[in-house]
Each structure stands twice: as structure tokens, then as C-alpha cells.
Coordinates of C-alpha atoms in Angstrom, one line a residue:
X626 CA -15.4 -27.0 3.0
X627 CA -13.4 -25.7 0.3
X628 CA -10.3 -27.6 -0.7
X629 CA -9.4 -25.0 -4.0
X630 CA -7.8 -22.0 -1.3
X631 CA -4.3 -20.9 -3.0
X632 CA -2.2 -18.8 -0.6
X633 CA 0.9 -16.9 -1.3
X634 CA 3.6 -18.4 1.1
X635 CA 6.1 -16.2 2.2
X636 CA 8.7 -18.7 3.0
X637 CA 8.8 -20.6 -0.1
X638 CA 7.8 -17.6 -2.3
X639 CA 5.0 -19.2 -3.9
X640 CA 1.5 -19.5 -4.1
X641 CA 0.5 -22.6 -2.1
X642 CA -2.6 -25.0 -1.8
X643 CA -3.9 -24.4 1.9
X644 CA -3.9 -27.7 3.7
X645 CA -4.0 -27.2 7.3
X646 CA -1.9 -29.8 9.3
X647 CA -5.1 -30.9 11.6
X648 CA -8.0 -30.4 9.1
X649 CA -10.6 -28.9 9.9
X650 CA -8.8 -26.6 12.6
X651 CA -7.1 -23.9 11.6
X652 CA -4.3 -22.6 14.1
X653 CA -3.5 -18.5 12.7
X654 CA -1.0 -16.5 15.0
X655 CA -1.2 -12.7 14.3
X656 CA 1.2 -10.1 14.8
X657 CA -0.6 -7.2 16.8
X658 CA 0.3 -4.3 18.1
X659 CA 2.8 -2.1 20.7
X660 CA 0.9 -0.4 22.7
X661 CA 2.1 2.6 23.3
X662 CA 0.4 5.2 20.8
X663 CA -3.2 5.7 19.0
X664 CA -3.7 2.6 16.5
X665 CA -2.7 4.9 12.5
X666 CA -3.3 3.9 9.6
X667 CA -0.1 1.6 9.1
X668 CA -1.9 -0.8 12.0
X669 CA -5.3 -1.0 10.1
X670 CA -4.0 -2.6 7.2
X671 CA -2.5 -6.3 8.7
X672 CA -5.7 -6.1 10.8
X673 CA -8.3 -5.4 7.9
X674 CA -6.3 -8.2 6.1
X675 CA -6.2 -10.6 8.3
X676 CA -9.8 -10.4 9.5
X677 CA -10.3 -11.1 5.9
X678 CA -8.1 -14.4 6.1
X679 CA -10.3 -15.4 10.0
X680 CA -13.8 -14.3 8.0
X681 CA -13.2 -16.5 5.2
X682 CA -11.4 -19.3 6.6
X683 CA -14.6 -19.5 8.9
X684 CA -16.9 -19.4 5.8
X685 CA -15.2 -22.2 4.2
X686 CA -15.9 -24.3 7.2
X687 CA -12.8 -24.7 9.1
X688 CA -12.4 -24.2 13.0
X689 CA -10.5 -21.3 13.4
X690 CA -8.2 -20.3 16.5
X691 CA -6.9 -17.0 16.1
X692 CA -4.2 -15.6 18.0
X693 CA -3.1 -11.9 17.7
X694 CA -0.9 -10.8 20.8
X695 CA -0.8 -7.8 22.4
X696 CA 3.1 -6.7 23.1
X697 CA 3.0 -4.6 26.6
X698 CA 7.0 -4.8 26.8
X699 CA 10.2 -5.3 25.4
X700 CA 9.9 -3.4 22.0
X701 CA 12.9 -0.9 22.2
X702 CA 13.1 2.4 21.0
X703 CA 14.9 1.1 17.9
X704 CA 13.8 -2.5 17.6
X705 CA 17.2 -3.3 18.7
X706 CA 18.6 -4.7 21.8
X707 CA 19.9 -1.0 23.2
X708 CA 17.7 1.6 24.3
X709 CA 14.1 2.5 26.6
X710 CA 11.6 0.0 26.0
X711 CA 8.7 2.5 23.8
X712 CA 6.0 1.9 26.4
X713 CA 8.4 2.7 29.9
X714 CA 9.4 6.0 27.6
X715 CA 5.9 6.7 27.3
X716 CA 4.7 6.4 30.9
X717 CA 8.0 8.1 32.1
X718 CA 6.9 11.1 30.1
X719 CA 3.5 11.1 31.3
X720 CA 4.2 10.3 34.9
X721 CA 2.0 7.4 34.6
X722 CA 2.5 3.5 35.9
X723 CA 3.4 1.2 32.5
X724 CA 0.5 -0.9 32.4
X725 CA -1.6 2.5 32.4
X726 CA -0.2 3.2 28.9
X727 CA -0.3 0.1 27.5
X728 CA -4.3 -0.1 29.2
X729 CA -5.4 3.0 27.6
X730 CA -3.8 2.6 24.1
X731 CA -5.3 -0.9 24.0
X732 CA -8.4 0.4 24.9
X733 CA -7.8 3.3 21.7
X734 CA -7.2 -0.3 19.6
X735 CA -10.0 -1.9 20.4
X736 CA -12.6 1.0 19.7
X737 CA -10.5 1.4 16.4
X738 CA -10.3 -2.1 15.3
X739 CA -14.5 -2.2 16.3
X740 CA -15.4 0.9 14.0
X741 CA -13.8 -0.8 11.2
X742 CA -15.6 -3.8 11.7
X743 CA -12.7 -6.0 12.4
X744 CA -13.8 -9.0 14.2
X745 CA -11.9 -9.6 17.8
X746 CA -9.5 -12.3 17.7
X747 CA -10.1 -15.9 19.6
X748 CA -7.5 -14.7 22.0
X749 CA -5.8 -11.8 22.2
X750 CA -2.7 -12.6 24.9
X751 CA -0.1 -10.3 26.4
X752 CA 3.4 -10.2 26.6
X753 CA 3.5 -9.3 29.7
X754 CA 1.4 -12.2 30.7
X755 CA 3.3 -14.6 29.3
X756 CA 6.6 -14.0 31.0
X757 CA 7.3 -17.4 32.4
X758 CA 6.5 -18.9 29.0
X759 CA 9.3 -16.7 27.7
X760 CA 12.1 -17.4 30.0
X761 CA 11.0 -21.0 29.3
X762 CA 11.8 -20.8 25.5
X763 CA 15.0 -19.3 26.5
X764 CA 16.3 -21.8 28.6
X765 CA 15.5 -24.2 25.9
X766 CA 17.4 -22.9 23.7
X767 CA 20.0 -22.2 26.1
X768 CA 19.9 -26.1 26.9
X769 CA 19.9 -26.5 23.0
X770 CA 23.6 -24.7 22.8
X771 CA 21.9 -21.8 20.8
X772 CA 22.5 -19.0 23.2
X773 CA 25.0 -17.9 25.4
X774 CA 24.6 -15.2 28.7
X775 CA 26.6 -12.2 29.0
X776 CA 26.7 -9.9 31.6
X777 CA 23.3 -11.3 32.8
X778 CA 21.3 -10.9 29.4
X779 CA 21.1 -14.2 27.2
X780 CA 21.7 -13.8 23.5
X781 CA 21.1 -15.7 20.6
X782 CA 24.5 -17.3 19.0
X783 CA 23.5 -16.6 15.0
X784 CA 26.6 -18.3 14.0
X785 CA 26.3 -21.6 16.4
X786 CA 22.6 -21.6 14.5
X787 CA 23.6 -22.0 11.3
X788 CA 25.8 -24.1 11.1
X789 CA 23.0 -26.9 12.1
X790 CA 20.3 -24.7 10.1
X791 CA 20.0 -21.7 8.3
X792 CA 19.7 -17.8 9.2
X793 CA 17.8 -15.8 7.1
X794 CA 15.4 -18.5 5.0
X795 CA 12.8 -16.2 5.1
X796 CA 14.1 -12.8 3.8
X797 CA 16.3 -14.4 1.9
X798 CA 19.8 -12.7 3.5
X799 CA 22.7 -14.3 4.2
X800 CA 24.2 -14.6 7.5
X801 CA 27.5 -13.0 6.1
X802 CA 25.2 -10.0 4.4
X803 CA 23.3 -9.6 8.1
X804 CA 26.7 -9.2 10.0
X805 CA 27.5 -7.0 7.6
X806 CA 24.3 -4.4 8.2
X807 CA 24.3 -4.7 11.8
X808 CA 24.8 -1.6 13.3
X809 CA 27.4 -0.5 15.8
X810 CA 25.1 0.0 18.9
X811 CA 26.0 1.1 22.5
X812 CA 26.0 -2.7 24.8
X813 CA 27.1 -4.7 21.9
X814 CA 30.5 -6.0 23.4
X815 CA 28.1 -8.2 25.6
X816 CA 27.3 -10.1 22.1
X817 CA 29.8 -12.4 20.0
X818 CA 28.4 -11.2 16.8
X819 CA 26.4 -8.0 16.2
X820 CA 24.0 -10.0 14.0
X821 CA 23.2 -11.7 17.8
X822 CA 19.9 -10.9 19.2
X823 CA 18.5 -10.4 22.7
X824 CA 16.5 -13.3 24.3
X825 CA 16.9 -11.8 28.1
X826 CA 17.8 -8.8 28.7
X827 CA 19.5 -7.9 32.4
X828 CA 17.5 -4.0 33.6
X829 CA 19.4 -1.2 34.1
X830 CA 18.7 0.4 37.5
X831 CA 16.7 3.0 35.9
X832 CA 14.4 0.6 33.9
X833 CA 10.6 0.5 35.1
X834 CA 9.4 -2.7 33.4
X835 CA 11.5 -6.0 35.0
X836 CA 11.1 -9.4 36.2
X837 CA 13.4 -12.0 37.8
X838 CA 14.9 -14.8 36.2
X839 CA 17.9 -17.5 36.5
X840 CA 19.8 -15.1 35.1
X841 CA 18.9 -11.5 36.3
X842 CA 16.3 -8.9 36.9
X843 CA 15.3 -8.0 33.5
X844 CA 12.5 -8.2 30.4
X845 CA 12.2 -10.5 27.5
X846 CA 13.5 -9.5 24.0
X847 CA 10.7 -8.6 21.9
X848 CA 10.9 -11.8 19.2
X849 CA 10.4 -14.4 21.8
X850 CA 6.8 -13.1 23.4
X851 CA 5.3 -14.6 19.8
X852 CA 7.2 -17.9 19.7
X853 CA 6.2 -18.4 23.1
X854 CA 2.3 -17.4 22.9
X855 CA 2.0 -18.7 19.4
X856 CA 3.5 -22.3 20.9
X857 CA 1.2 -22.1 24.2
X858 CA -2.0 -21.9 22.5
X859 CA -1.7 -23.5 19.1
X860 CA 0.8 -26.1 19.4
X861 CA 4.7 -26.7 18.5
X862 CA 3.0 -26.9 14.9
X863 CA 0.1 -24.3 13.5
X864 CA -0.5 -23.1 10.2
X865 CA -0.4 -19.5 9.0
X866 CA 1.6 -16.8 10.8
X867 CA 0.7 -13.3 9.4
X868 CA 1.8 -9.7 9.8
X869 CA 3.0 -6.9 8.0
X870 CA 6.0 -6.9 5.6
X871 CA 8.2 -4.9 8.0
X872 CA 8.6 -7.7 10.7
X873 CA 9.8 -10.1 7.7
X874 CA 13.2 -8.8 9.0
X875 CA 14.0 -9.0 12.2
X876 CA 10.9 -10.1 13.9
X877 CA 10.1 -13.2 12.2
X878 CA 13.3 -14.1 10.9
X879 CA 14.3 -14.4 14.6
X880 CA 11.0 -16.3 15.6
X881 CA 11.4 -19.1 12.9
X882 CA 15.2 -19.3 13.9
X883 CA 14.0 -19.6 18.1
X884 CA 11.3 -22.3 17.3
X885 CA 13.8 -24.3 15.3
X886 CA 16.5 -23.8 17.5
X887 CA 14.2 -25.0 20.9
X888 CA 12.4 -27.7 19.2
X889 CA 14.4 -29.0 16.6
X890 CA 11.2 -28.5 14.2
X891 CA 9.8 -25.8 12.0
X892 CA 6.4 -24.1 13.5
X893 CA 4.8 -22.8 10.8
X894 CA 3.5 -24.1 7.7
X895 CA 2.4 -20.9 6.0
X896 CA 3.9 -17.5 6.7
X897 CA 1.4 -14.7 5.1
X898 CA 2.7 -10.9 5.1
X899 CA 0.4 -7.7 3.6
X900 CA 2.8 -5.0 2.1
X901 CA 3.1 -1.5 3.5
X902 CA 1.0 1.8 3.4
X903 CA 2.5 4.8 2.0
X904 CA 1.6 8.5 1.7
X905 CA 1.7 10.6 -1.6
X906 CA 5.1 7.6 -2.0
X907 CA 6.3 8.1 1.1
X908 CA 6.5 5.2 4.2
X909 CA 4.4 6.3 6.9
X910 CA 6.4 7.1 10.1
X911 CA 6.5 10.2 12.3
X912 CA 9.6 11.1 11.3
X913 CA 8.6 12.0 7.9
X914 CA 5.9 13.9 9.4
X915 CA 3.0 12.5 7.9
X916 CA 1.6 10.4 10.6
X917 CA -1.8 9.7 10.7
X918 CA -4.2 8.4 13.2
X919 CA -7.1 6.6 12.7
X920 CA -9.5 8.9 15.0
X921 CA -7.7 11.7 12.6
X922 CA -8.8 9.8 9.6
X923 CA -12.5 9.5 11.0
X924 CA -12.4 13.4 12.7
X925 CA -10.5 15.0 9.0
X926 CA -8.6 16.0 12.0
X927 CA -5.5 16.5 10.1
X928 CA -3.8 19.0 7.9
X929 CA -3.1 16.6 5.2
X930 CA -6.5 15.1 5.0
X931 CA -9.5 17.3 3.0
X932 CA -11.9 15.9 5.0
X933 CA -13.4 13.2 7.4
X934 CA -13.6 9.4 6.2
X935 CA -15.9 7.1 7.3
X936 CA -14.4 3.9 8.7
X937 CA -16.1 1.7 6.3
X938 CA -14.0 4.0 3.5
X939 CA -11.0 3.1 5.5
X940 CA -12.1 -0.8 4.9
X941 CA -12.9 -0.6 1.5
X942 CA -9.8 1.5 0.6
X943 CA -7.6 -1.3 2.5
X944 CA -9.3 -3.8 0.7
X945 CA -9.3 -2.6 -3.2
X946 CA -5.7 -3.5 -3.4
X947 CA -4.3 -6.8 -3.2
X948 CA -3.0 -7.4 0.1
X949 CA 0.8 -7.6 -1.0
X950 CA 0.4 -5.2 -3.1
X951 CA 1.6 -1.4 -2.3
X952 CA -1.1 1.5 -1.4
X953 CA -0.5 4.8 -1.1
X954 CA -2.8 7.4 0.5
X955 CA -4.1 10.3 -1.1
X956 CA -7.4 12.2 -0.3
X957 CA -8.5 11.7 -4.3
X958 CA -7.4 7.5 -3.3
X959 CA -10.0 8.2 -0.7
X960 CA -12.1 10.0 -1.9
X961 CA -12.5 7.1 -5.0
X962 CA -13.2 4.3 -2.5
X963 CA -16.2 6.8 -0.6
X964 CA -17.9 6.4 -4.2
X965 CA -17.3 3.1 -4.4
X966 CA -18.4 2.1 -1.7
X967 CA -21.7 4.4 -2.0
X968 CA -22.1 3.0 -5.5
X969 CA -21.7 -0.7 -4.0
X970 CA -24.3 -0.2 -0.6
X971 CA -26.8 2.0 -2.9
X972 CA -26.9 -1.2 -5.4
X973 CA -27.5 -3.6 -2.7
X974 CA -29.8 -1.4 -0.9
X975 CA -31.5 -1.2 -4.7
X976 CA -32.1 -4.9 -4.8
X977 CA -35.2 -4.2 -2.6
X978 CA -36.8 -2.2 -5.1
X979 CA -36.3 -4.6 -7.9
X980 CA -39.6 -6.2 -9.5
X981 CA -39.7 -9.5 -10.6
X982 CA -40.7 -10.9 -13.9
X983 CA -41.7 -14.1 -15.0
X984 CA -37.6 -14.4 -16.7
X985 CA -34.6 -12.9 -16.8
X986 CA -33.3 -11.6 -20.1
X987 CA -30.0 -13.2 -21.2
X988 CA -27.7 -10.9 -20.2
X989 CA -29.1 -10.6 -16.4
X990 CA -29.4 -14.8 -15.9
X991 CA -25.5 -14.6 -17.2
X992 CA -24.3 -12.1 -14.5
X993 CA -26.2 -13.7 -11.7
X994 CA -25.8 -17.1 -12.8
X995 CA -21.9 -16.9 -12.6
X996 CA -21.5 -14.0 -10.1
X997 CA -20.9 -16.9 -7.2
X998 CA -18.4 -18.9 -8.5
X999 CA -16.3 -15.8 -9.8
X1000 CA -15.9 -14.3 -6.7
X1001 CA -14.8 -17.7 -4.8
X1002 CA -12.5 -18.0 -7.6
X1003 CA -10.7 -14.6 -6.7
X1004 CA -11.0 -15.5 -3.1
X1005 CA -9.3 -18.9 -3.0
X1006 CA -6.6 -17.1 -5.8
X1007 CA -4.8 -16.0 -2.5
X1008 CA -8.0 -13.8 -1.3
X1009 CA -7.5 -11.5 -4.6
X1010 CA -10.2 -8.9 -3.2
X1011 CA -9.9 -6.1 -5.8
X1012 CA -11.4 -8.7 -8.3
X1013 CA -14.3 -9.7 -5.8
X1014 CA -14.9 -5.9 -5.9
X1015 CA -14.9 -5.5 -9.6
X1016 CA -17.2 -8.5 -10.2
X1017 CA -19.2 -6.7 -7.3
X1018 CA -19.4 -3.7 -9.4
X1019 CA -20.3 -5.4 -12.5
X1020 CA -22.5 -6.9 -10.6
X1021 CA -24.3 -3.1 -9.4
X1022 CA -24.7 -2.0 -13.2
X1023 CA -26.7 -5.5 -13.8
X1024 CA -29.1 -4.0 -10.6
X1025 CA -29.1 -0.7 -12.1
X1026 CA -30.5 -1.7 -15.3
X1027 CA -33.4 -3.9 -13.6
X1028 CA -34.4 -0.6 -11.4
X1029 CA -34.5 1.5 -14.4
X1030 CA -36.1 -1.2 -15.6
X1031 CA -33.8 -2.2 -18.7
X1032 CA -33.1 -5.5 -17.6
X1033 CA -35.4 -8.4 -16.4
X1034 CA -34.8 -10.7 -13.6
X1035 CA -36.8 -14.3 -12.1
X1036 CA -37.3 -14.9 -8.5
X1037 CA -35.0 -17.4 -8.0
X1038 CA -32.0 -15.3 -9.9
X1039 CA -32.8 -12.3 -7.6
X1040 CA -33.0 -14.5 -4.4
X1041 CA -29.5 -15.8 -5.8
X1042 CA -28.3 -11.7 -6.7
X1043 CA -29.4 -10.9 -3.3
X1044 CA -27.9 -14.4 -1.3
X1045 CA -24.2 -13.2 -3.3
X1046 CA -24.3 -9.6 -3.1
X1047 CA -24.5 -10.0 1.0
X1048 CA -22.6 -12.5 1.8
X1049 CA -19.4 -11.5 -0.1
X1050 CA -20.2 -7.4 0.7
X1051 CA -21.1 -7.8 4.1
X1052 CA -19.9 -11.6 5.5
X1053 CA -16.8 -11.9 4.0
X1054 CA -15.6 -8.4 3.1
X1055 CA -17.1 -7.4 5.9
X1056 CA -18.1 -4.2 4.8
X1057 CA -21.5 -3.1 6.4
X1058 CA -24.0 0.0 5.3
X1059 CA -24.0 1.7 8.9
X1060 CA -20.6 3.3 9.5
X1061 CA -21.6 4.8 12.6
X1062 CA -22.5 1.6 14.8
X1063 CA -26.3 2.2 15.0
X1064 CA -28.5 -0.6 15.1
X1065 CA -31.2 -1.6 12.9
X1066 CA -33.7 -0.6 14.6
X1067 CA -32.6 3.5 14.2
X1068 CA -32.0 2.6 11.1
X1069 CA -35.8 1.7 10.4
X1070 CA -36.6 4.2 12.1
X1071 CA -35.2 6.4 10.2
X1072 CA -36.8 5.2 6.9
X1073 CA -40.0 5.7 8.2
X1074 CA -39.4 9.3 8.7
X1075 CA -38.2 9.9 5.7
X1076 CA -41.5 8.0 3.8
X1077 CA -43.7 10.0 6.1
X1078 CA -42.2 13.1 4.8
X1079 CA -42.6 11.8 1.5
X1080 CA -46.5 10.6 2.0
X1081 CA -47.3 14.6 2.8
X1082 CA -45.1 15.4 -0.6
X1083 CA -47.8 12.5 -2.6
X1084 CA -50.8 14.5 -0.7
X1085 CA -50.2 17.6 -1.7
X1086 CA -48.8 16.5 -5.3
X1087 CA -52.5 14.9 -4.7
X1088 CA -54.0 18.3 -3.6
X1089 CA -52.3 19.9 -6.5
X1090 CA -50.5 22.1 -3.7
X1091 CA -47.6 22.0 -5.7
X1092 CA -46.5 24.5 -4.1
X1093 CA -45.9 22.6 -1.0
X1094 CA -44.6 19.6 -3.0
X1095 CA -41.9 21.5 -4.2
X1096 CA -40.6 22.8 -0.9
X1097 CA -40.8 19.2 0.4
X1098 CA -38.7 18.3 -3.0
X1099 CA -36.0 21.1 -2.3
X1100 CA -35.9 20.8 1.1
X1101 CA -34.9 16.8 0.9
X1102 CA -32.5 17.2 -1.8
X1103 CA -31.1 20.3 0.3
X1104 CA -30.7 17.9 3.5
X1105 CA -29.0 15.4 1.0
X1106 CA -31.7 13.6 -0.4
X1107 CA -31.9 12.3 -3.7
X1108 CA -35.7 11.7 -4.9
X1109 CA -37.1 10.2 -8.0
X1110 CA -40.5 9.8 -9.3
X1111 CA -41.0 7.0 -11.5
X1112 CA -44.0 5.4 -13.1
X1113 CA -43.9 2.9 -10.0
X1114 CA -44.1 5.2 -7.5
X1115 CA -41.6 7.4 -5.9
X1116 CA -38.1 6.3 -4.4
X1117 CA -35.1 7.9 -2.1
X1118 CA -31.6 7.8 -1.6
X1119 CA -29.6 9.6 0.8
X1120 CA -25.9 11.0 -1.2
X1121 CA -22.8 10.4 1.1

């Protein structure tokens, strides 16, 4: 187990040792998603970046319980306390039952979240099942003098709050700036202060989605389904709570402020956030009209996209920029990470073809020698991936040279070239050469076709048919085939 992991922590707005509170298990809560639309972009990011944080919290040894929720209900139309809840709009326009919607575009997550290789979550609750817990929290803070009813709905007193804690420690507002942004929306005489938020809130007649309480028939507010869940299944106390940088304010603002205020204790040690998505400088959103889903992404089924991009370019795209850092989508941004990726699985896929010599030449026993330890130092510098990528790629050149034969290498450095090059590419990155899901065994198959083709190419080069050679040449590199005769025989690629 590695003790040298440095993470960025929101709330303190520093880089951090990680020292989990019950060493060596890990407790990691992760915002997921409303289901009520197919998974875009703007969702793959927090999901690609937090598999990251599960795969190599798992490597380093630790026991890792991840949590990433599923909210089914209580996400208004403007992630206020006013409006339709997104997912009752959504099966009132399509004549279906709630829990239809939120089934199907689950279902359109899952099979999203599986092409790009992100690993499922430990548990994966839903709001919905998890109303009791909810109306518990808000009775407890109710008990706690931190919220007040009105009208049947229970809100959270800000101001009654702070004056035991603080409101806004993690984005860094005050509670006087906060009152001051709050918008004037429809319902908010129920409240004492507009900066008040929803813990209850009582149904109107016409709203689909409702359960009873102690204080009405109504629906939980959307910040308490994640202090609930997160408490229920790792503790009153857990370690790193992650999601995008858009739920900084409100979302988790309000969660740290309903833990405190029901247990008198912080929750979380580490809060961990990935920055936003943007296209050609622009925040995603279908208002701006440049929405894109991920089945658009993998179809090119879109008017601002050139072409069709493999998940596994989605992945590697997400994961060339530091995860609080800022990417913006362009088909050239794309379009980059396609050849990298190429460049990085043709290396790799190279290694097999690399003969050993009795020693490595300097230069070669240097890269390989210090290859390892450079990419756990990026890694524990607050999982800095585009550096593990560029030592990757420095990496590929070294394997270039020993296929071309420029370079030497010793057994035990290529077993050591190979041993790095998978785990951080594959394990940790979790990239992987088949974007389309097939299993190894197509894959070899495949191989084998292509080597038979080749073997009646060497019997006719062997027949002095050239002729026939030729067309077996032209016909390959026609189909997208890259072959290369060599003094050690004759080798193949296939070009993305």
C-alpha cells in the first residue's frame, strides 16, 4: 500500500496527503446521475474520473466501497425548490409511468458507462429507495432546530445554521453574498430566507411522484437523497466525496451543511470535484444548442461532429487533461486523442514483436528502468494523468526504436516494459485495445486470418507470382492494412 497519494481537497483548497480514517478501507460517495435523458458527454467525465480514483485506490491496496447514487426524484426543473420534478416532466410527456423513465435511461447509462470501460460502482442506490432514510435526516435536523415546516414542506433555516457553523465553507460564499443571489421564485413566501432550501416538499395535486410523511404527501429535496445514502452505507464519517464542479454550489454546499446540522460532525474528509466540459468555449447545455450524446459521439450522429469516435477515444480524450483542469471539445481535440491512442495500443501491441539481446543499450535500460516510478509519481501527484500519458508516449518511441531495431533491450527490462506498459494503459487508465466489446478469442481469430492471408502473399512472393503478391499487398493496405517486410520476416498493423 502506497502511503505517498496527494489529493487536491476541495474544502481546504489544497493538495492533501490521503489518509483514510479506517485504513485500509476506503469509503468514496459519488455523485451520479438524473435519470431522465441519454447519459452526454458532460456525464462521462466525473464518471471516467472517478473510476480512475476506484481503479487506483484498488491498486494501491485499499478496500474500496464505492457509492454512486442514482437520483429517480426530486431534481426540479431548475435545481430549485419550484417547479416539475425533470423525470415526472418527462413521463408526463411521454404518457409513460415515472419509474419507466428513470428504468430506461438508467438502462441508456449503464450500456454507456460499459462501452467506456467504466467499472460499476460497489453499490449504486436510488433515491427513490431510500425515502425513509430521507425523511429520517429531516427530522433530525428538524429535532436539531435547523429547519422549520411551512405549509407542509420543511425547509432548511440557513441563518439559524450559521450562527452555530458556517454556510458556504466550501465555495467559499458568504451567507450575506448567497441571500443576495437568490432568486425571486414562485412558492418562496413559504421560506424565511430565499437562501433557505427544501428538505420536504408538500405535492401539489397534479404531481406524479409522492410519498407520505409526518408532515405531508410529498418528495424529498434533491440534496438530502446523498446525505442520506452516503450515511446508510459508509458511515456518519467516510472519506472522499466526488462529483462535478457544478454541484460545488448548491448540491454539496447544502449536503455538508445537513450532515453537520443532523450530527453535529463533519462527514467527509476529502471533497474531490473534476472541472467542466465545454464545446468550441462554450458550457455544454441544450440551451446553447450543442448538446451531445454519447451514442451521438459513438454513431458521428451529430451535425457538429466530422465523424464517429470510438469510446476508448472518448476515455483517452477525458483523460489527457488533468481532471480539474478545463476541456473543450473539438473534432481536431478528438481527432488528436484517436492518434494517440493508436500510437499508444500499436506500441504495446509492438512489444510482442520485440527481439531480445543479450543487454540493453543505455538509453533503453534508462527509460525502462525509471518508467515505473515516474508514472506512480504523477499518479499519487493528485492522479496527474496527462503526465502518465506522456511518460507512456516516451515510453512508445523507446519500443519504436527496438522494432526498427535501433535500440537494444534484455529480458528482464522487456518483461519490466511490458509488466508497466499494461498495467498503467490498461489496469489503471483503464484504456483497453478492443473498443467494440469483443472478446479475445474473436480477436485471435481474427489474427489468424489475417497471417493466413499473409502466408499465400510469402508463397507466391516464393513462386515468384508477384503478380499475385502484389494484389494481396494492395488489397490489404486497401482494407486498411499496413504491411512491412523486414529482414525478420513480415509484419501488420491495422490503421484506425
Amino acid at each position: 500500500m502506497d502511503s505517498k497519494l496527494v489529493i487536491y481537497n476541495t474544502l481546504t483548497r489544497q493538495k492533501e496527503r490521503f489518509e483514510p480514517l479506517h485504513s485500509p478501507n476506503v469509503g468514496m460517495y459519488v455523485c451520479g446521475p438524473t435519470v431522465y435523458g441519454d447519459p452526454h458527454l458532460g456525464h462521462a467525465r466525473p464518471a471516467i474520473t472517478f473510476d480512475l480514483v476506484f481503479r487506483y485506490l484498488k491498486h494501491l491496496g485499499y478496500k474500496v466501497r464505492y457509492v454512486r447514487n442514482i437520483t429517480d426524484v426530486g431534481h426540479l426543473e431548475h435545481d430549485a425548490d419550484e417547479g416539475e420534478d425533470k423525470i415526472a416532466k418527462k413521463a408526463r410527456l411521454e404518457q409513460l409511468e415515472p419509474m419507466e423513465i428513470a428504468q430506461y435511461y438508467t438502462n441508456r447509462y449503464h450500456a454507456a458507462m460499459d462501452a467506456l470501460n467504466v467499472l460499476r460502482p460497489s453499490i449504486e442506490p436510488h433515491a427513490t429507495g431510500h425515502i425513509i432514510e430521507q425523511q429520517q435526516l429531516v427530522q433530525q435536523i428538524l429535532d436539531k432546530g435547523f429547519a422549520y415546516e411551512s405549509n407542509g414542506s420543511i425547509y432548511f433555516d440557513i441563518e439559524a445554521y450559521n450562527k452555530k457553523f458556517k454556510y458556504g465553507i466550501l465555495s467559499g460564499r458568504s451567507l450575506e453574498n448567497i441571500k443576495d443571489e437568490s432568486r425571486e421564485l414562485a412558492g418562496v413566501g413559504e421560506k424565511r430566507n430565499q437562501a433557505d432550501f427544501a428538505l420536504w416538499k408538500k405535492a401539489q395535486p397534479e404531481h406524479i411522484m409522492r410519498w407520505p410523511s409526518p408532515w405531508s404527501d410529498g418528495f424529498p429535496g434533491w440534496h438530502c437523497e446523498c446525505t442520506a445514502m452516503g450515511r446508510k452505507y459508509l458511515g456518519e464519517e467516510f472519506d472522499i466525496h466526488g462529483g462535478g464542479m457544478d454541484l460545488v454550489f448548491p448540491h454539496h454546499e447544502c449536503e455538508i451543511a445537513q450532515a453537520q446540522a443532523s450530527m453535529d460532525h463533519p462527514a467527509v474528509k476529502y471533497w474531490m470535484h473534476n472541472n467542466m466540459l465545454t464545446i468550441n468555449g462554450q458550457k455544454m447545455g441544450k440551451s446553447y444548442n450543442n448538446f451531445i450524446t454519447l451514442e451521438q459521439f459513438f454513431t458521428g450522429n451529430h451535425p457538429l461532429l466530422k465523424k464517429a469516435y470510438s469510446p476508448m477515444t472518448i476515455r483517452f480524450f477525458v483523460l489527457s487533461a488533468h481532471y480539474r483542469g478545463t476541456v473543450d471539445f473539438s473534432n481536431e481535440a478528438l481527432e488528436a486523442a484517436e492518434k494517440g491512442l493508436e500510437k499508444l495500443l500499436n506500441a504495446i501491441s509492438d512489444l510482442e514483436r520485440v527481439q531480445v539481446s543479450s543487454q540493453c543499450d543505455a538509453e533503453t535500460e534508462k527509460v525502462v528502468k525509471s518508467l515505473r516510478q515516474k508514472c506512480y509519481d504523477a499518479m499519487n501527484d493528485d492522479f496527474a494523468t496527462p503526465q502518465v500519458i506522456s511518460y507512456l508516449f516516451e515510453a512508445c518511441t523507446t519500443i519504436n526504436k527496438l522494432v526498427d531495431h535501433k535500440a537494444t533491450i534484455c529480458a528482464d527490462c522487456l518483461k519490466e516494459l511490458k509488466e508497466v506498459m499494461h498495467l498503467f494503459t490498461f489496469d489503471i487508465l483503464g484504456l483497453k485495445a478492443d473498443n467494440s466489446g469483443s472478446n479475445d478469442a474473436r480477436e485471435e481469430a481474427f489474427g489468424k486470418v489475417v497471417d493466413m492471408v499473409l502466408e499465400l502473399r510469402a508463397k507466391a512472393k516464393a513462386d515468384k507470382d508477384w503478380a499475385t503478391s502484389d494484389k494481396i499487398r494492395d488489397e490489404l493496405a486497401a482494407a486498411g492494412f499496413e504491411v512491412k517486410d523486414t529482414k525478420d520476416g513480415v509484419t501488420w498493423k491495422l490503421n484506425a
